[in-house]
Amino acid sequence: MEQQVLAILADSQSAVEGPRKQAESQLTQLYTNEAFPISLCAIGSHTSVPLGLRQAALIVLKKFILSSWSTQFSEFQGHVLVNPENKERLRSQLLELSTASNTDRKVKNVASFVVSKIASVDFPDDWPTLLPYLLDLIPKADDGQLQGALRVLNDLVEEGFDDEQFFKVVRDLVKLLFDVAINEEKKFFRRAMALSVFRSCFNTLLIVKEQHPNDVKAFADEVVTQWSPLFVAILKMALPAAPSAEGSTIEGSKAEDEWRGTIALKLQVVKALMKIREVFPSILAPQSPVYFSAIWQELLALQELYYTSYISDDQQNRLVDSDNLPYSLDFLVLEDIDFMQSCLRAPPVKKELEEQLKSQRAAAGGDSASWVNDVMKLMIAYSQITTEEEGLWEIDVNIFLAEETSVTANYTPRTACGDLVIKLCEWIHVETLEGLLKCAQESFSSSSWKAKEACLFILSRLLGDFLDLDRTLAPDFANRFAEYAKFATEQEHVFLRARGFLSVGLLARTSAPVLQHVALAFMDKALKTITTDAVELVKVGCIRALQDYIQALPPEVSKPLQNEILAALTQFVSSGELEDVDDSDDLLITLVETLRDVIFVDQSICIAPGSGALDLLFSLASKGANHFHVTAIVNEAFEVVAIAMANKGGDSFAQLCSKVLPSLTGAFDVASLTDMDALAILAAELMAKLAEHGSEPLPQGFAAAAIPKLTRLLLSSDDAALLRPGTEALRYMLVHDHKQVFDWRDENGKSGLEVCLVVIDRLLGPQVGEIAASEVGELAAELVEKAGSEQLGPFLSQLLTAVAMRLATAEQASLVQSLVSVFARLSMSNAKEVVDFLAQIQMGNESGLQVVMSKWLINSVHFAGYEMIKQNSIAISKIFLLEDPRLAQIMVQGDLIVPTSDRIMTRSRTRTMPDQFTIVPVPVKIIKILVGDLASASGMSSRSIAYGTDLADEDDGDDDDGDSWEDVPAGIDLSTTAAKQDLMSFAEGTGGSFLREQDPETGQYLTAFFSEIAAKNTGGFSDVFNALTPEEQAQLRIV
C-alpha cells in the first residue's frame, strides 16, 4: 500500500488544482483502511523518499490522528479508526523517528508534534513507557537524538502530565535537565533547550503548588540553590565575536552557531529566572543583587554591538529557530531589560541601590546620583529608533501611531526601556527626572538625532504614566524639558520633529497651567504644520498632539481655535490620506479621537451655521464603521453632543435633529444599497443615542423621519447588532413623545401604535434570536404603559401572553430581564391583575403564573441597571403583599447546595455532578431576593454576606512594588457561591453584586417594607423568616 499512498501524496503536491484536489479526496477515502496510517509513518521514516514527500506523509498522518485517534481531540470526526495494535506500533515508530540521530530536522519536528499530540491523550495510561524511554535516552543521546528527545519532553511537560504524575517525577526530571544544561560538551542550543524544558516545569509547579504548597516550596528552594551558580556563570559568560555577515565557510558557520547558541543559552537563563520569580518570587529575592549586577554588566557590554547591529545597521532581528528558541541579539537585550526592571522591585536590590544613592549624594554634595544617571544613559542608548522601525514608520504612519498609543503587540527594547524608567521614577521620582535631564543635555549637545528623539521618547513614556497616576511635573522640570521639545520641532529630521510636538503636549498636560502659553503657541504651530508640511508622519504627529494641547488648555482658551482645527482636520482627510481605510485603523482612530476632543471644547459648534463638525464625524464614522474602536468613539462623541443640546433647551435639540436625521436615515439607504451592515448598525446606534436624550416632546417630524427606516430594518433584519439599537431607538421615542409616535401613519395608513405592535410581535417570535430580541421587553413595557388598556384593547392580553410565552423559553439573562420588566412595571401598580392574568394562562402542563414567577425570581439576582433593580424590588414586594395562596403553592429554585467534599471539581466531575439547589415557595424566594437587594442598596453586596465581612473592612493590601517579590496568597475565596455568581454576571455583562451601587431610596423603601410585614406578620412572615439562612436573618435583624 505504501507505493499507492506515495503516488497519491505526489499528486497532492501538484500545482494543478484538479489532480491536487482529487489526490486530497483519495487520501481522505483511505482513512478507513487500517494500513493507511502505518503506510504514512513508513513513508515518513524512509530516507530514500524525497524530503518533501516524507513531510507530506507525516502532515497527512497528523491530520488523520487528530480526526480519528481519540474522542478527546477537538478535531475528532466521530469514529476511532486505529485499533490498539496499530496504535502501539505507531507510537513506537513515531517516537523512534522523532528521537533519531540522523533524521532531517523538518521531518523530526513534524514527528515530534504528532508524538506530543498522541501523548496528550494516551500518556500515561496507554503509553506508560514514554517517559522512561526519554529519561533513559537523554543521558546517552547524541546531538540529533537529544534534540528530538528534549522536544518531545518539553511537549510532555506542557501538556501530558497531570498534577500528581508530575510531582512524582519532577525531581528526576529536573536532575536530568540540569545534567544537560551544565554539560559544556553539549551544543549551546541543546543546553538552551534543557533550560526551556526546565522553565516549562515551573508552569506545572505553579498548579501543583496549590495542592502541595510546603513540599513544592521546599523542592523549589532546593532546585534554585542548585541551579543558581549555573545561571550566574552563564549570565557572566562573554559572547563570542560576532560572525561576519559574509561568512559562508565552514569556520564561519561554526562561528555563527556558537554566536547564536550562546545568545539562545543566555536568553533561556533569563527567561527561567523570570518564570521562577513569577512562581516563587521570595526564593529568588536573596540572589537578586547578583543577578541584577550580571544583567547590568551584560547590557553595558552589549550596548555598542546593539547600536551597530540595529540602530546604525539593519541586521535581522526577532530570530527563532525550529525548536522555538529565540537566538538574536535584540531578544537577549529585551529579556535583560525586562529582568532588570523586575529586579528593581526586589527588596535586596532596592536596599543596596538606596545605600549607594545616599553615599553618592554625600560624595557629590547633594548632586544627582551617578548610578541613576548611568541607568538613564543606558536606557536612552537602547531606546533609539532602529533602522527597521525607521523604515516601517516612513512607509506606514499607522505603525508609528500604534507605538504612541501603546497598542502595538511588538514589544521591543525601546518599549521595555520606557517601562523600566517608569518603574524607576515611581520609586525615586526626582533623581530619575534629574538623570533624564542630564542625559538630555548631553544628547542635545551631540549630532545624533536618534539620541535626541530617544530622550524625548523616554520623557513621553514617563509623562504618560504621570497622567495615568494623576501626578504633576514640577514647573522647573517642565520648563527645562520644554526647551528641548521646542528645539526638536524646529529640526529637519521628521521623527525628531514629530516627537517634539508630541512631547510639548504631554508636558503641558502634566504641568498645567505652567506651560499653558506654550501649549497655545504650539497648537497654532501644529495647525500650520498640518496644513503646510509635506511629510505625512509629522502632520499625523501634530494631529495626535492636538489632543494633548486641547486637554492642557481651558475650554475658553481653545474655543476660538475650534473652527481652525476643524478646517485643518477636514483638509487632511480630504487630501486622500485615508484612501486605503483597511490599512489605516490607527490613523482613523487618531483622527476621530482628535475630532471628539475638539467637539468637547464646546458642543455648540455642531449646530453652528456652516460648521462641518458633524459632517466630518459622520464621514470618519462611515470609513471606520467596521472598526469597533472608531464606532465606540463616534458613539461617545455623538451622545455627549445630544445630551448637551437637549440640556440647552429651546431650539438647540431641534437644530441638531435637522442636521443629523437626514444623514442617519440616508446611511440606512446607503447601507441597504451597498450591503454595508456595519454602517446600518452604526446609524441605528446613533439614532438610539439621539432618541434616548431627546427633548420632550420630540421635535416635530422626528417620528416621520425615523420610524419608516427603523421599522423596515426591525421587520427584515436578523442581525442582533442592528435589532438591539433599533429597538432601543423606537422605545426611547415612546418614552419622550408617544403621542407623535402613535399619531404617525405609514403609507398604508397604519398608525404608529399598530406598527409598534407588529415590530414587537416579530421580535417575540421564535425566529428572532435571544440576543437580537433582548430589548423587546422594554419596548413592550413602554408601549403598554403609554397606550394603556384603553388604546390597546384586546391586543393587551395577546401582547402579555406572547411575552409570557417567550419568557418561558428564554435563556439569555438580558432577554429574561427585558421580558420580566413588562410584568414588573405592571405589578408596581396592578400586582393583583398581573397575578390573576398569569394564573388563567395555560402553558403546557403549567400555568403562566408558575412559569413566569419561576423564571422571574430565579433570574432576579442577575438583573442589572439602577432602574430595573429598583422596579424589580418594588414589584415583587407588591406581589408578596397580596398574600395570594396560589403563590405559596408554587415551588422555585432556592439556594445553591454547596458540596461538602473537598475533592477538586474538574470539568468532567462538574458535568456529572451539576449544581443542586434547595426548593422554596415563591414568598420565601421573594424575601430572599429582597434581603439581597436591601444589602446592595445599603452598600453591602451579597458577597459580603458570603465572605462574612463587609467590603469596607477588606484589606486592600500594600501596593508597594516589593510585594511582587513575596509569596502572597490570593485574597478572595472563589469557591463561594456569591463569588461565582458575581464573576459569571460580570463576564456576561449582566451586572451582579459587584456592579450594584448604593441606592438610599430603595433602601428606605425596603426597610419600611420589612418593618411593616414583620410588625403585622404579613404573609406569615415569621414562618418565612425561619426559612431564611442565618446570614439573611442577621441582615434583617439589623433592620
XYZ file of N, CA and C in Angstrom, residues 241-423:
549
model
N 32.943 36.469 19.485
C 32.973 37.510 18.461
C 31.834 37.287 17.479
N 31.175 38.389 17.130
C 30.061 38.294 16.197
C 30.563 37.830 14.843
N 29.890 36.847 14.219
C 30.354 36.340 12.925
C 30.161 37.368 11.830
N 30.979 37.271 10.813
C 30.851 38.159 9.663
C 29.594 37.812 8.900
N 28.890 38.855 8.458
C 27.661 38.624 7.693
C 27.941 37.932 6.382
N 29.201 38.044 5.890
C 29.543 37.458 4.608
C 30.027 36.022 4.737
N 30.317 35.590 5.979
C 30.958 34.287 6.157
C 30.095 33.133 5.720
N 30.565 32.357 4.824
C 29.823 31.188 4.362
C 30.681 29.939 4.408
N 31.900 30.062 4.945
C 32.793 28.908 5.061
C 32.371 28.054 6.235
N 33.002 26.896 6.345
C 32.700 26.010 7.474
C 33.038 26.709 8.778
N 34.201 27.409 8.793
C 34.595 28.105 10.021
C 33.556 29.163 10.370
N 33.083 29.892 9.329
C 32.081 30.925 9.574
C 30.799 30.342 10.117
N 30.386 29.190 9.604
C 29.163 28.545 10.074
C 29.304 28.135 11.525
N 30.461 27.584 11.887
C 30.669 27.211 13.282
C 30.631 28.440 14.181
N 31.258 29.528 13.708
C 31.255 30.761 14.499
C 29.842 31.277 14.679
N 29.045 31.164 13.623
C 27.662 31.640 13.712
C 26.847 30.768 14.661
N 27.061 29.443 14.596
C 26.353 28.543 15.513
C 26.713 28.850 16.964
N 27.994 29.098 17.195
C 28.428 29.402 18.556
C 27.829 30.733 19.016
N 27.815 31.705 18.139
C 27.255 33.016 18.461
C 25.771 32.908 18.800
N 25.031 32.271 17.913
C 23.587 32.146 18.128
C 23.283 31.251 19.328
N 24.054 30.165 19.478
C 23.821 29.260 20.593
C 24.074 29.919 21.931
N 25.110 30.760 22.004
C 25.398 31.456 23.263
C 24.263 32.404 23.619
N 23.768 33.130 22.623
C 22.639 34.039 22.866
C 21.416 33.251 23.315
N 21.157 32.134 22.633
C 19.991 31.315 22.996
C 20.107 30.813 24.428
N 21.294 30.383 24.818
C 21.514 29.865 26.169
C 21.297 30.974 27.207
N 21.887 32.143 26.967
C 21.709 33.255 27.900
C 20.234 33.664 27.994
N 19.570 33.669 26.849
C 18.154 34.031 26.831
C 17.329 33.091 27.693
N 17.591 31.797 27.583
C 16.808 30.838 28.350
C 17.080 30.943 29.839
N 18.285 31.355 30.217
C 18.563 31.594 31.635
C 17.703 32.736 32.152
N 17.673 33.838 31.399
C 16.881 34.993 31.837
C 15.401 34.640 31.872
N 14.937 33.916 30.862
C 13.533 33.501 30.851
C 13.211 32.591 32.037
N 14.150 31.695 32.363
C 13.943 30.806 33.510
C 13.873 31.606 34.806
N 14.746 32.585 34.948
C 14.727 33.432 36.152
C 13.418 34.204 36.254
N 12.928 34.705 35.128
C 11.654 35.429 35.136
C 10.514 34.502 35.553
N 10.551 33.267 35.078
C 9.495 32.318 35.431
C 9.564 31.939 36.911
N 10.783 31.717 37.424
C 10.927 31.389 38.845
C 10.423 32.546 39.691
N 10.762 33.765 39.285
C 10.304 34.937 40.028
C 8.775 35.034 40.011
N 8.174 34.638 38.905
C 6.717 34.678 38.793
C 6.062 33.677 39.738
N 6.657 32.493 39.859
C 6.043 31.417 40.644
C 6.501 31.447 42.105
N 7.800 31.655 42.326
C 8.363 31.652 43.687
C 9.256 32.887 43.883
N 8.672 34.075 43.920
C 9.493 35.291 43.988
C 10.380 35.372 45.219
N 9.880 34.927 46.366
C 10.667 35.063 47.595
C 11.922 34.195 47.576
N 11.876 33.069 46.843
C 13.041 32.191 46.761
C 14.173 32.873 46.002
N 13.803 33.614 44.980
C 14.816 34.245 44.131
C 15.329 35.568 44.710
N 14.554 36.172 45.598
C 14.894 37.509 46.100
C 16.295 37.616 46.705
N 16.742 36.673 47.545
C 18.087 36.832 48.142
C 19.211 36.937 47.116
N 19.044 36.280 45.970
C 20.082 36.297 44.947
C 19.893 37.441 43.941
N 18.840 38.217 44.097
C 18.523 39.246 43.094
C 19.641 40.263 42.872
N 20.400 40.700 43.898
C 21.504 41.630 43.611
C 22.562 41.037 42.693
N 22.834 39.742 42.846
C 23.832 39.096 41.985
C 23.343 39.070 40.545
N 22.079 38.693 40.360
C 21.529 38.654 39.013
C 21.463 40.059 38.412
N 21.054 41.021 39.225
C 20.963 42.403 38.745
C 22.322 42.894 38.248
N 23.358 42.612 39.017
C 24.700 43.039 38.643
C 25.141 42.380 37.340
N 24.861 41.086 37.183
C 25.261 40.371 35.975
C 24.532 40.914 34.747
N 23.245 41.180 34.905
C 22.464 41.715 33.788
C 22.949 43.118 33.428
N 23.226 43.921 34.435
C 23.704 45.285 34.210
C 25.024 45.268 33.416
N 25.922 44.415 33.825
C 27.205 44.333 33.128
C 27.019 43.842 31.693
N 26.096 42.922 31.501
C 25.873 42.420 30.150
C 25.286 43.509 29.252
N 24.346 44.265 29.759
C 23.755 45.343 28.962
C 24.793 46.404 28.602
N 25.678 46.694 29.538
C 26.759 47.639 29.239
C 27.646 47.085 28.127
N 27.961 45.799 28.207
C 28.859 45.186 27.231
C 28.222 45.094 25.844
N 26.902 44.934 25.782
C 26.218 44.746 24.502
C 25.808 46.050 23.835
N 25.959 47.159 24.538
C 25.432 48.436 24.058
C 25.963 48.802 22.669
N 27.273 48.756 22.506
C 27.870 49.157 21.228
C 27.475 48.194 20.112
N 27.482 46.897 20.424
C 27.123 45.899 19.417
C 25.661 46.060 18.992
N 24.773 46.338 19.949
C 23.361 46.546 19.623
C 23.204 47.764 18.711
N 23.931 48.826 19.026
C 23.851 50.039 18.216
C 24.306 49.750 16.788
N 25.412 49.052 16.666
C 25.951 48.740 15.345
C 25.010 47.841 14.552
N 24.385 46.886 15.236
C 23.567 45.880 14.555
C 22.208 46.408 14.129
N 21.594 47.215 14.966
C 20.185 47.551 14.729
C 19.903 49.046 14.560
N 20.702 49.897 15.165
C 20.414 51.324 15.114
C 21.112 51.993 13.932
N 22.379 51.634 13.711
C 23.069 52.174 12.546
C 22.965 51.240 11.346
N 22.788 49.943 11.603
C 22.634 48.959 10.529
C 21.232 48.362 10.631
N 20.936 47.435 9.741
C 19.605 46.816 9.741
C 19.738 45.305 9.664
N 20.360 44.720 10.692
C 20.503 43.276 10.720
C 19.187 42.614 11.095
N 19.047 41.349 10.733
C 17.820 40.616 11.041
C 17.601 40.542 12.549
N 16.356 40.702 12.943
C 16.038 40.628 14.366
C 14.886 39.658 14.600
N 14.582 39.450 15.874
C 13.478 38.583 16.299
C 13.573 37.201 15.631
N 14.768 36.622 15.679
C 15.002 35.328 15.051
C 14.743 34.191 16.038
N 14.066 33.152 15.558
C 13.709 31.986 16.373
C 14.008 30.742 15.562
N 14.589 29.717 16.207
C 14.910 28.507 15.455
C 13.709 27.565 15.409
N 13.898 26.423 14.769
C 12.781 25.495 14.567
C 12.282 24.875 15.860
N 13.066 24.959 16.923
C 12.625 24.466 18.228
C 12.022 25.580 19.078
N 11.733 26.693 18.435
C 11.113 27.847 19.092
C 12.025 28.490 20.128
N 13.315 28.437 19.868
C 14.295 29.083 20.740
C 14.762 30.381 20.089
N 14.489 31.535 20.696
C 14.983 32.794 20.130
C 16.502 32.876 20.257
N 17.147 33.467 19.249
C 18.607 33.491 19.305
C 19.219 34.778 18.763
N 18.427 35.816 18.526
C 19.013 37.063 18.021
C 19.286 38.029 19.177
N 20.214 38.935 18.946
C 20.705 39.834 19.999
C 19.596 40.710 20.556
N 18.679 41.170 19.721
C 17.615 42.056 20.202
C 16.731 41.348 21.225
N 16.504 40.049 21.035
C 15.720 39.290 22.019
C 16.450 39.231 23.359
N 17.751 39.022 23.309
C 18.527 38.955 24.545
C 18.483 40.289 25.282
N 18.677 41.374 24.556
C 18.622 42.702 25.168
C 17.238 42.962 25.772
N 16.196 42.579 25.056
C 14.836 42.770 25.557
C 14.608 42.020 26.863
N 15.003 40.751 26.904
C 14.816 39.965 28.126
C 15.658 40.528 29.271
N 16.863 40.979 28.962
C 17.728 41.559 30.002
C 17.092 42.809 30.608
N 16.576 43.672 29.766
C 15.955 44.912 30.267
C 14.725 44.598 31.105
N 13.941 43.637 30.637
C 12.746 43.246 31.396
C 13.116 42.688 32.764
N 14.131 41.828 32.791
C 14.525 41.241 34.079
C 15.158 42.302 34.977
N 15.896 43.211 34.403
C 16.480 44.301 35.188
C 15.373 45.141 35.832
N 14.296 45.363 35.080
C 13.172 46.112 35.639
C 12.557 45.375 36.818
N 12.385 44.060 36.680
C 11.799 43.288 37.779
C 12.718 43.281 38.992
N 14.043 43.272 38.759
C 14.989 43.288 39.873
C 14.931 44.609 40.644
N 14.578 45.690 39.964
C 14.486 46.981 40.651
C 13.429 46.954 41.756
N 12.484 46.016 41.668
C 11.425 45.920 42.673
C 11.769 44.934 43.786
N 12.889 44.234 43.640
C 13.291 43.270 44.672
C 13.852 44.010 45.886
N 13.352 43.729 47.081
C 13.820 44.460 48.268
C 15.336 44.465 48.452
N 16.062 43.333 48.242
C 17.517 43.399 48.422
C 18.192 44.356 47.437
N 17.701 44.387 46.196
C 18.274 45.291 45.198
C 17.961 46.739 45.563
N 16.735 46.983 45.957
C 16.353 48.349 46.326
C 17.178 48.846 47.514
N 17.366 47.960 48.478
C 18.142 48.359 49.662
C 19.573 48.710 49.287
N 20.200 47.884 48.460
C 21.586 48.132 48.063
C 21.702 49.408 47.239
N 20.761 49.613 46.317
C 20.818 50.812 45.482
C 20.540 52.074 46.284
N 19.652 51.975 47.270
C 19.382 53.132 48.123
C 20.607 53.525 48.938
N 21.343 52.511 49.403
C 22.578 52.801 50.144
C 23.609 53.476 49.240
N 23.723 52.983 48.004
C 24.625 53.628 47.053
C 24.183 55.054 46.760
N 22.886 55.236 46.694
C 22.340 56.564 46.406
C 22.736 57.550 47.493
N 22.629 57.126 48.745
C 22.982 58.010 49.852
C 24.464 58.365 49.826
N 25.292 57.349 49.617
C 26.733 57.610 49.617
C 27.151 58.471 48.437
N 26.539 58.250 47.284
C 26.877 59.054 46.109
C 26.405 60.495 46.257
N 25.247 60.670 46.888
C 24.780 62.042 47.144
C 25.746 62.769 48.073
N 26.135 62.041 49.113
C 27.046 62.669 50.077
C 28.371 63.036 49.413
N 28.865 62.148 48.578
C 30.148 62.405 47.918
C 30.051 63.531 46.902
N 28.874 63.673 46.288
C 28.694 64.693 45.247
C 28.126 65.987 45.801
N 27.962 66.049 47.103
C 27.433 67.276 47.691
C 25.978 67.534 47.391
N 25.209 66.453 47.246
C 23.775 66.606 47.013
C 23.384 66.585 45.552
N 24.358 66.510 44.647
C 24.027 66.453 43.222
C 23.366 65.121 42.882
N 22.860 65.038 41.655
C 22.146 63.837 41.236
C 23.048 62.613 41.313
N 22.444 61.491 41.612
C 23.193 60.259 41.863
C 23.736 59.682 40.571
N 24.964 59.162 40.633
C 25.625 58.698 39.410
C 25.000 57.427 38.858
N 24.593 56.460 39.710
C 24.075 55.217 39.159
C 22.732 55.444 38.457
N 21.947 56.384 38.941
C 20.690 56.703 38.259
C 21.004 57.298 36.886
N 21.995 58.172 36.841
C 22.398 58.750 35.561
C 22.876 57.658 34.595
N 23.599 56.698 35.150
C 24.096 55.613 34.305
C 22.948 54.778 33.740
N 21.957 54.511 34.574
C 20.792 53.756 34.107
C 20.073 54.520 33.008
N 19.859 55.819 33.235
C 19.158 56.623 32.236
C 19.929 56.660 30.925
N 21.236 56.794 31.016
C 22.058 56.832 29.809
C 21.955 55.523 29.033
N 21.952 54.407 29.769
C 21.852 53.104 29.125
C 20.477 52.914 28.479
N 19.425 53.332 29.170
C 18.086 53.177 28.630
C 17.890 54.022 27.370
N 18.445 55.208 27.358
C 18.328 56.051 26.170
C 19.096 55.435 25.009
N 20.232 54.817 25.311
C 21.011 54.168 24.254
C 20.214 53.047 23.594
N 19.500 52.257 24.406
C 18.750 51.128 23.860
C 17.377 51.525 23.311
N 16.907 52.726 23.600
C 15.580 53.133 23.143
C 15.629 53.969 21.870
N 16.793 54.074 21.256
C 16.880 54.798 19.999
C 16.153 54.020 18.891
N 15.596 54.761 17.959
C 14.857 54.152 16.859
C 15.789 53.264 16.046
N 15.370 52.032 15.814
C 16.180 51.138 14.999
C 15.983 51.474 13.517
N 16.899 51.000 12.708
C 16.794 51.235 11.268
C 15.540 50.584 10.700
N 15.167 49.428 11.237
C 13.949 48.766 10.781
C 12.716 49.607 11.102
N 12.632 50.102 12.338
C 11.495 50.940 12.722
C 11.432 52.196 11.868
N 12.584 52.787 11.629
C 12.650 53.990 10.813
C 12.024 53.734 9.438
N 12.399 52.620 8.839
C 11.859 52.302 7.523
C 10.373 52.007 7.546
N 9.921 51.266 8.568
C 8.500 50.928 8.666
C 7.643 52.166 8.892
N 8.074 53.068 9.768
C 7.293 54.262 10.071
C 7.211 55.201 8.878
N 8.275 55.232 8.081
C 8.239 56.086 6.887
C 7.223 55.562 5.877
N 7.077 54.244 5.822
C 6.130 53.634 4.886
C 4.705 53.716 5.410
N 4.511 53.504 6.724
C 3.166 53.381 7.304
C 3.093 54.113 8.642
N 2.393 55.236 8.660
C 2.280 56.010 9.906
C 1.453 55.275 10.940
N 0.655 54.283 10.528
C -0.150 53.534 11.488
C 0.724 52.781 12.482
N 1.870 52.286 12.013
C 2.783 51.584 12.918
C 3.348 52.562 13.933
N 3.663 53.766 13.481
C 4.149 54.820 14.386
C 3.082 55.157 15.433
N 1.840 55.309 15.008
C 0.759 55.646 15.934
C 0.471 54.502 16.902
N 0.626 53.274 16.430
C 0.387 52.123 17.305
C 1.338 52.153 18.487
N 2.584 52.555 18.255
C 3.527 52.663 19.368
C 3.135 53.805 20.297
N 2.706 54.917 19.715
C 2.346 56.075 20.532
C 1.180 55.777 21.464
N 0.270 54.959 21.009
C -0.899 54.631 21.827
C -0.716 53.341 22.610
N 0.484 52.743 22.513
C 0.824 51.524 23.257
C -0.114 50.370 22.959
N -0.612 50.293 21.715
C -1.471 49.167 21.347
C -0.725 48.167 20.484
N 0.532 48.440 20.195
C 1.303 47.513 19.382
C 1.631 46.244 20.153
N 1.588 45.125 19.447
C 1.966 43.848 20.073
C 3.458 43.595 19.941
N 4.151 44.497 19.275
C 5.579 44.325 19.024
C 6.358 44.943 20.181
N 6.574 44.151 21.217
C 7.290 44.627 22.403
C 8.790 44.585 22.118
N 9.438 45.734 22.136
C 10.826 45.862 21.718
C 11.682 46.400 22.858
N 13.017 46.376 22.700
C 13.865 47.008 23.712
C 13.505 48.471 23.954
N 13.062 49.159 22.926
C 12.666 50.565 23.078
C 11.503 50.711 24.063
N 10.463 49.913 23.890
C 9.320 49.994 24.799
C 9.680 49.467 26.185
N 10.553 48.447 26.243
C 10.975 47.920 27.542
C 11.759 48.965 28.326
N 12.563 49.761 27.640
C 13.301 50.840 28.309
C 12.337 51.844 28.925
N 11.290 52.183 28.175
C 10.290 53.095 28.721
C 9.641 52.547 29.969
N 9.324 51.251 29.962
C 8.708 50.626 31.139
C 9.654 50.654 32.342
N 10.934 50.390 32.094
C 11.897 50.385 33.199
C 12.024 51.772 33.817
N 12.105 52.793 32.982
C 12.252 54.159 33.509
C 11.001 54.572 34.279
N 9.847 54.124 33.824
C 8.605 54.415 34.561
C 8.684 53.830 35.966
N 9.094 52.569 36.082
C 9.209 51.936 37.397
C 10.257 52.639 38.258
